[in-house]
Backbone as JSON, one array per atom type, in Angstrom:
{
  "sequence": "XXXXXXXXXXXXXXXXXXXXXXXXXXXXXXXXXXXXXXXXXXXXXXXXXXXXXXXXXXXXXXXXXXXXXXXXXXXXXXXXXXXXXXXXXXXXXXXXXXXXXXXXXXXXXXXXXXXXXXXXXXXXXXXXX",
  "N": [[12.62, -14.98, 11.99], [10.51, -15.2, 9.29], [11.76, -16.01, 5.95], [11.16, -16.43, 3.79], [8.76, -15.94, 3.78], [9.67, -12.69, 3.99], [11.14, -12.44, 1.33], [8.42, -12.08, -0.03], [7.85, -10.02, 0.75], [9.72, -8.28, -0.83], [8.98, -8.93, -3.68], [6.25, -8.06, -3.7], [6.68, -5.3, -3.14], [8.09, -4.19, -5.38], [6.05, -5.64, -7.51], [4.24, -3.98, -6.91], [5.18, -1.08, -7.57], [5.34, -1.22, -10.19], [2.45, -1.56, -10.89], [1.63, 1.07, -10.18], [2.74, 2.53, -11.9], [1.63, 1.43, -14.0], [-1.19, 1.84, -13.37], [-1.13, 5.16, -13.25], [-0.6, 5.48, -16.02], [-2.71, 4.57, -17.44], [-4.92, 5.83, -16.24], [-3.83, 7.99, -17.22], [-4.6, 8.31, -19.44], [-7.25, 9.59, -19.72], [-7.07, 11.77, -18.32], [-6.95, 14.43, -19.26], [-9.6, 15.09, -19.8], [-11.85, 17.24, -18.6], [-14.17, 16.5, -17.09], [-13.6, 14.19, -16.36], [-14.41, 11.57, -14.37], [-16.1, 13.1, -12.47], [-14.75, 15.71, -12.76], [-11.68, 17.13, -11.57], [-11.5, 17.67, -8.62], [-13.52, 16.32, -7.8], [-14.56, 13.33, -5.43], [-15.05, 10.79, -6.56], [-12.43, 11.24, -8.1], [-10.36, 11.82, -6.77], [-10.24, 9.58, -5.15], [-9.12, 7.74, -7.03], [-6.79, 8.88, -7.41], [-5.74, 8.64, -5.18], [-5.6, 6.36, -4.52], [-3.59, 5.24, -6.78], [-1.62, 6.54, -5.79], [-1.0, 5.11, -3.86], [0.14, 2.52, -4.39], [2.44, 3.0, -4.84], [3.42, 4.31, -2.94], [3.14, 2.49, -0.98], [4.21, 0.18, -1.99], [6.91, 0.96, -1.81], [7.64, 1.46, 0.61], [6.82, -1.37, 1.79], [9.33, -2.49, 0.5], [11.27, -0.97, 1.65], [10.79, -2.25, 4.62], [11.24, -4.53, 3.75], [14.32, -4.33, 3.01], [15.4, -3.28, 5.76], [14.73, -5.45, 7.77], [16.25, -7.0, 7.12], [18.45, -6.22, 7.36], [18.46, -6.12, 10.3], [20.55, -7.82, 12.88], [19.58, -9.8, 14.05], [17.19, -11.57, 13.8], [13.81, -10.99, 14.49], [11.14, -13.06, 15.77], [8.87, -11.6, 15.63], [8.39, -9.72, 13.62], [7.23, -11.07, 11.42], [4.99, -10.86, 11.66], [4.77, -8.35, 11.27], [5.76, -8.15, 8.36], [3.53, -9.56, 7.44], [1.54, -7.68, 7.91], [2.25, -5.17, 6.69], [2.19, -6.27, 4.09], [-0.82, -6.66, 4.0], [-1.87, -4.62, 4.18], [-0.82, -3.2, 1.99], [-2.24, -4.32, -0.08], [-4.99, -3.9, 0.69], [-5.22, -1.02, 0.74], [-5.29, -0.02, -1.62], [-7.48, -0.7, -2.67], [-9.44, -0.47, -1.08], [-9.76, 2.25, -1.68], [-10.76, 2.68, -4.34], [-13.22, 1.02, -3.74], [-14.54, 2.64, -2.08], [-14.61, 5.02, -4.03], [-16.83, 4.98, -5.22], [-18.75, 4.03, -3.7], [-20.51, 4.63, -1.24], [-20.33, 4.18, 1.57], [-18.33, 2.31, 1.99], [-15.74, 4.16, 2.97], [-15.53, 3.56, 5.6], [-14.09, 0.82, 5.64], [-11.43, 1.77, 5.11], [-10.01, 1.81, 7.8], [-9.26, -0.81, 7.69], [-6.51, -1.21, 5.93], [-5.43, 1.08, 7.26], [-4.83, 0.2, 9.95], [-3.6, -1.81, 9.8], [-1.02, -1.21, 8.33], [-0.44, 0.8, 10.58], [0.14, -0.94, 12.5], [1.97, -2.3, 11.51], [4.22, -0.92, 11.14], [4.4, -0.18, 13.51], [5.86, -2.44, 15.24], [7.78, -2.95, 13.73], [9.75, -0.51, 14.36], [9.63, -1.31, 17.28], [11.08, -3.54, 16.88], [13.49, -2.64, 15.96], [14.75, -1.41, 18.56]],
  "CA": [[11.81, -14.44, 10.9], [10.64, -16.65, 7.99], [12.75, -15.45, 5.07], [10.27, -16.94, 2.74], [7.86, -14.72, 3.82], [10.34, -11.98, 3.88], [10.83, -12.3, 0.06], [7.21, -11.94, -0.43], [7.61, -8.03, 0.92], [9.94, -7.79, -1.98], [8.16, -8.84, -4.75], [5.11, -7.44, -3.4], [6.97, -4.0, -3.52], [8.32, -4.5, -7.45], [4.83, -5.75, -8.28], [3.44, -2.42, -5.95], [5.41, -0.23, -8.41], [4.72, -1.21, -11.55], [1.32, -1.18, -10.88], [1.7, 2.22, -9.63], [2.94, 2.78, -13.63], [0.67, 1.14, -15.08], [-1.84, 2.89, -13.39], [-1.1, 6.21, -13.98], [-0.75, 5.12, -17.38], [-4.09, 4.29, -17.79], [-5.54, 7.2, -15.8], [-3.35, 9.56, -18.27], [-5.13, 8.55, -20.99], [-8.66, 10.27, -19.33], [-6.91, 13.11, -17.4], [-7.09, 15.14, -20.72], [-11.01, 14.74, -20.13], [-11.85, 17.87, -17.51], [-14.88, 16.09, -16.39], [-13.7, 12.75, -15.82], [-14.61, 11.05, -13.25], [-16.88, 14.12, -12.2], [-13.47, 16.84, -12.58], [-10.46, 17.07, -10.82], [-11.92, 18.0, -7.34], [-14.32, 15.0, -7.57], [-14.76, 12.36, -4.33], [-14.34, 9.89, -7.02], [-11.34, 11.18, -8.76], [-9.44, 11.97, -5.65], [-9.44, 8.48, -4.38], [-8.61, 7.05, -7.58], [-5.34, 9.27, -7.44], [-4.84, 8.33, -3.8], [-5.37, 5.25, -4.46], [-2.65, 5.39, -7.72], [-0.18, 7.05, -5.25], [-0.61, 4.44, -2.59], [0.79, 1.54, -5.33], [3.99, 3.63, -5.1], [3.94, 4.52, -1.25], [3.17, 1.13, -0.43], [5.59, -0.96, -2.75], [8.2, 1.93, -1.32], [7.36, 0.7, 1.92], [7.38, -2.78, 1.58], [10.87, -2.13, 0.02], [12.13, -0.66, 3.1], [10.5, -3.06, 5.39], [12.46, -5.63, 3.37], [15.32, -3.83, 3.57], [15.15, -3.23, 7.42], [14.4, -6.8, 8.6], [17.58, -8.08, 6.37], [20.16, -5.83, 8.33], [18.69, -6.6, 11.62], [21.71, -8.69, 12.83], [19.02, -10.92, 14.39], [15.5, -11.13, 13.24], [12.83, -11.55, 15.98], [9.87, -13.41, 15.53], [7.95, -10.44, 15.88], [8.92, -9.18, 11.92], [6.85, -11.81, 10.46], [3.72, -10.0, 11.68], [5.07, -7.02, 10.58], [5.75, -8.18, 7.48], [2.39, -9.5, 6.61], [0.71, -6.26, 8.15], [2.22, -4.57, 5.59], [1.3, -7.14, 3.15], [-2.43, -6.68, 4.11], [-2.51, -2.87, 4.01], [-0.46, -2.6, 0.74], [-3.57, -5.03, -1.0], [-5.84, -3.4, 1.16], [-5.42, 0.32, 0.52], [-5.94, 0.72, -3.58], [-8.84, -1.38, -2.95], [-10.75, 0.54, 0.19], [-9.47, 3.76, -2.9], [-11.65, 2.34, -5.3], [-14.13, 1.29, -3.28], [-14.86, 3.86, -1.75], [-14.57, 5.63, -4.65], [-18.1, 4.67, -5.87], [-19.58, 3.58, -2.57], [-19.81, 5.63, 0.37], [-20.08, 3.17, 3.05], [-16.95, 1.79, 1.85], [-15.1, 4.79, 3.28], [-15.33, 3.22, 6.63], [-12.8, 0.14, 5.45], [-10.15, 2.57, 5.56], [-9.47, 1.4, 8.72], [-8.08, -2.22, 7.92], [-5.22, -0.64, 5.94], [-4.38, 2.47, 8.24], [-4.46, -0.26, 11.07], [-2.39, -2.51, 9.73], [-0.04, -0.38, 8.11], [0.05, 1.2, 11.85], [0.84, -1.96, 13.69], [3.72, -2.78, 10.77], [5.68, 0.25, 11.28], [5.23, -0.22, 15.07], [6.36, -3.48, 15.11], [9.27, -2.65, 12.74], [9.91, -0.09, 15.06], [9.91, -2.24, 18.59], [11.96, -4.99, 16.51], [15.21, -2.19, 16.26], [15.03, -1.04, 19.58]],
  "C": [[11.84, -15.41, 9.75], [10.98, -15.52, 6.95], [11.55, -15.54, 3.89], [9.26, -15.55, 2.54], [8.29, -12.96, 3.7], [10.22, -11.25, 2.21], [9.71, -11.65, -0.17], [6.73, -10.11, -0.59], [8.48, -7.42, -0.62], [9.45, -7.95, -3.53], [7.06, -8.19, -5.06], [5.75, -6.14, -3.7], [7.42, -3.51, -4.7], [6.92, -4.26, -8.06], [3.96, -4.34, -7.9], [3.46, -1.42, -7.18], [4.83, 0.0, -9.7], [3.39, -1.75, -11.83], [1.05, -0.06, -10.58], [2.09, 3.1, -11.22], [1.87, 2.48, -14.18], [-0.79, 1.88, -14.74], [-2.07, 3.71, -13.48], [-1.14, 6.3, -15.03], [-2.02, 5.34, -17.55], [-4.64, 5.41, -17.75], [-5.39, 8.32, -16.44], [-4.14, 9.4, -19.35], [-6.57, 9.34, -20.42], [-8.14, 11.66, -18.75], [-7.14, 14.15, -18.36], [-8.89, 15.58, -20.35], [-11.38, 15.92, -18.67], [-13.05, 17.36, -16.49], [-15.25, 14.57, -16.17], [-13.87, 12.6, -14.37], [-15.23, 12.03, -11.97], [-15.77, 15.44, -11.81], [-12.96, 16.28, -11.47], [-10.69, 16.88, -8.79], [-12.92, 17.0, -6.83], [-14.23, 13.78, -6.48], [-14.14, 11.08, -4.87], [-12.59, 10.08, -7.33], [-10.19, 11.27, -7.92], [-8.97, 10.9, -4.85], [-8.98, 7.35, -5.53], [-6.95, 7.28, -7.96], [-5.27, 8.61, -6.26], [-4.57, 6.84, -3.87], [-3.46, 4.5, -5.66], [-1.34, 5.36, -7.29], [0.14, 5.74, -4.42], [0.24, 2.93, -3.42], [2.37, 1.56, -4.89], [4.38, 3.77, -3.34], [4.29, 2.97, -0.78], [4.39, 0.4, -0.9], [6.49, -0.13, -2.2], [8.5, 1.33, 0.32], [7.83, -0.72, 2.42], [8.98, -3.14, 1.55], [11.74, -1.88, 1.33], [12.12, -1.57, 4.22], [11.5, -4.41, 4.71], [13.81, -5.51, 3.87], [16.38, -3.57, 5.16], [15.22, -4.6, 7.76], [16.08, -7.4, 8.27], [18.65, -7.28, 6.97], [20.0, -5.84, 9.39], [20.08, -7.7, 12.12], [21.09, -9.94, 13.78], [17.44, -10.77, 14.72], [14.75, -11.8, 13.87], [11.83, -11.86, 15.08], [8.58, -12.7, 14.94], [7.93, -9.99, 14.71], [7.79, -10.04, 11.14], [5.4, -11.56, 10.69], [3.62, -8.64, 11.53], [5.24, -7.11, 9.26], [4.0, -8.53, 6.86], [1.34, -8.47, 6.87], [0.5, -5.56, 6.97], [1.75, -5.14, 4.28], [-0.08, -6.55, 2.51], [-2.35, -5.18, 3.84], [-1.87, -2.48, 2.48], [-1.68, -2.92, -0.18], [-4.57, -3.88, -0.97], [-6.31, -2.09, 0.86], [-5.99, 0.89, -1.1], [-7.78, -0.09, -3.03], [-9.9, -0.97, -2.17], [-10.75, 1.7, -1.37], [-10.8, 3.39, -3.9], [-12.61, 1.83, -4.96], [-15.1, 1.99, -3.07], [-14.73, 4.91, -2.91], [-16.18, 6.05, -5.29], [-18.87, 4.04, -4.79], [-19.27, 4.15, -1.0], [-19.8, 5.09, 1.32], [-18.87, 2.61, 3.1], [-15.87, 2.44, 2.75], [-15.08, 4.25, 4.58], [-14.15, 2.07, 6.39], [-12.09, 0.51, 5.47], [-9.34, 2.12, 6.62], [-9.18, -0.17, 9.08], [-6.91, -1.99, 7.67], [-4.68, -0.13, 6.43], [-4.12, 1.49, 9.35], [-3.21, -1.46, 10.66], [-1.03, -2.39, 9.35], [0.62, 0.03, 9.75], [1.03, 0.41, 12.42], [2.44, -2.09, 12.77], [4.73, -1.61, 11.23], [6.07, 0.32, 12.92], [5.93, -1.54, 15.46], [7.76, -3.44, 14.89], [9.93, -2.01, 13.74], [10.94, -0.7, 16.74], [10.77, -3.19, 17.69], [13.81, -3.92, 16.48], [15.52, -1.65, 17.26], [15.78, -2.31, 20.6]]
}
């Protein structure tokens, strides 16, 4: 496993978070507003929370996937396409969110993140067995 690249899951999951702050941040200052972003129940407003949450899932993620690879007691090859899976789907997911937030065709991209997210955790997976 390249270590280098390793790192990268942890910074990526730091930087995940506190974008996951700072976004809610932001968003708090409008939530006050009952018909932001067309109310609460809104297409938009629902994937700009999901998207908000996924900052936090993801960088949580990442985190663990860091975590995980570094107590393997011998790190297969195979990790370093697990690591940038997750990579790609942590980017990937706020940004299908907001997309798709304001473009309905968008909602089909969904499925770069959920797939690559997938493969990382199976990967991760097959690497501690």
């Amino acid at each position: 496993m390249n270590a280098h690249l390793l790192y990268w899951n942890l910074v990526f999951a730091w930087g995940w978070i506190l974008l996951g702050f700072l976004s809610g941040s932001v968003m708090g200052l409008c939530f006050h507003r009952e018909n932001w972003l067309g109310g609460y129940a809104s297409w938009p407003r629902r994937l700009y929370r999901l998207g908000h949450i996924s900052f936090f899932g993801l960088g949580f993620a990442n985190l663990l996937f860091w975590a995980t690879a570094r107590m393997l007691p011998a790190q297969p090859a195979m990790l370093d396409s697990a690591s940038l899976a997750f990579l790609i789907g942590g980017v990937t997911m706020p940004l299908c969110c907001l997309l798709a937030a304001h473009l309905s065709w968008a909602r089909h991209l969904f499925a770069v993140p959920v797939l690559s997210l997938f493969a990382g955790g199976v990967i991760t997976f097959l690497a501690l067995l």
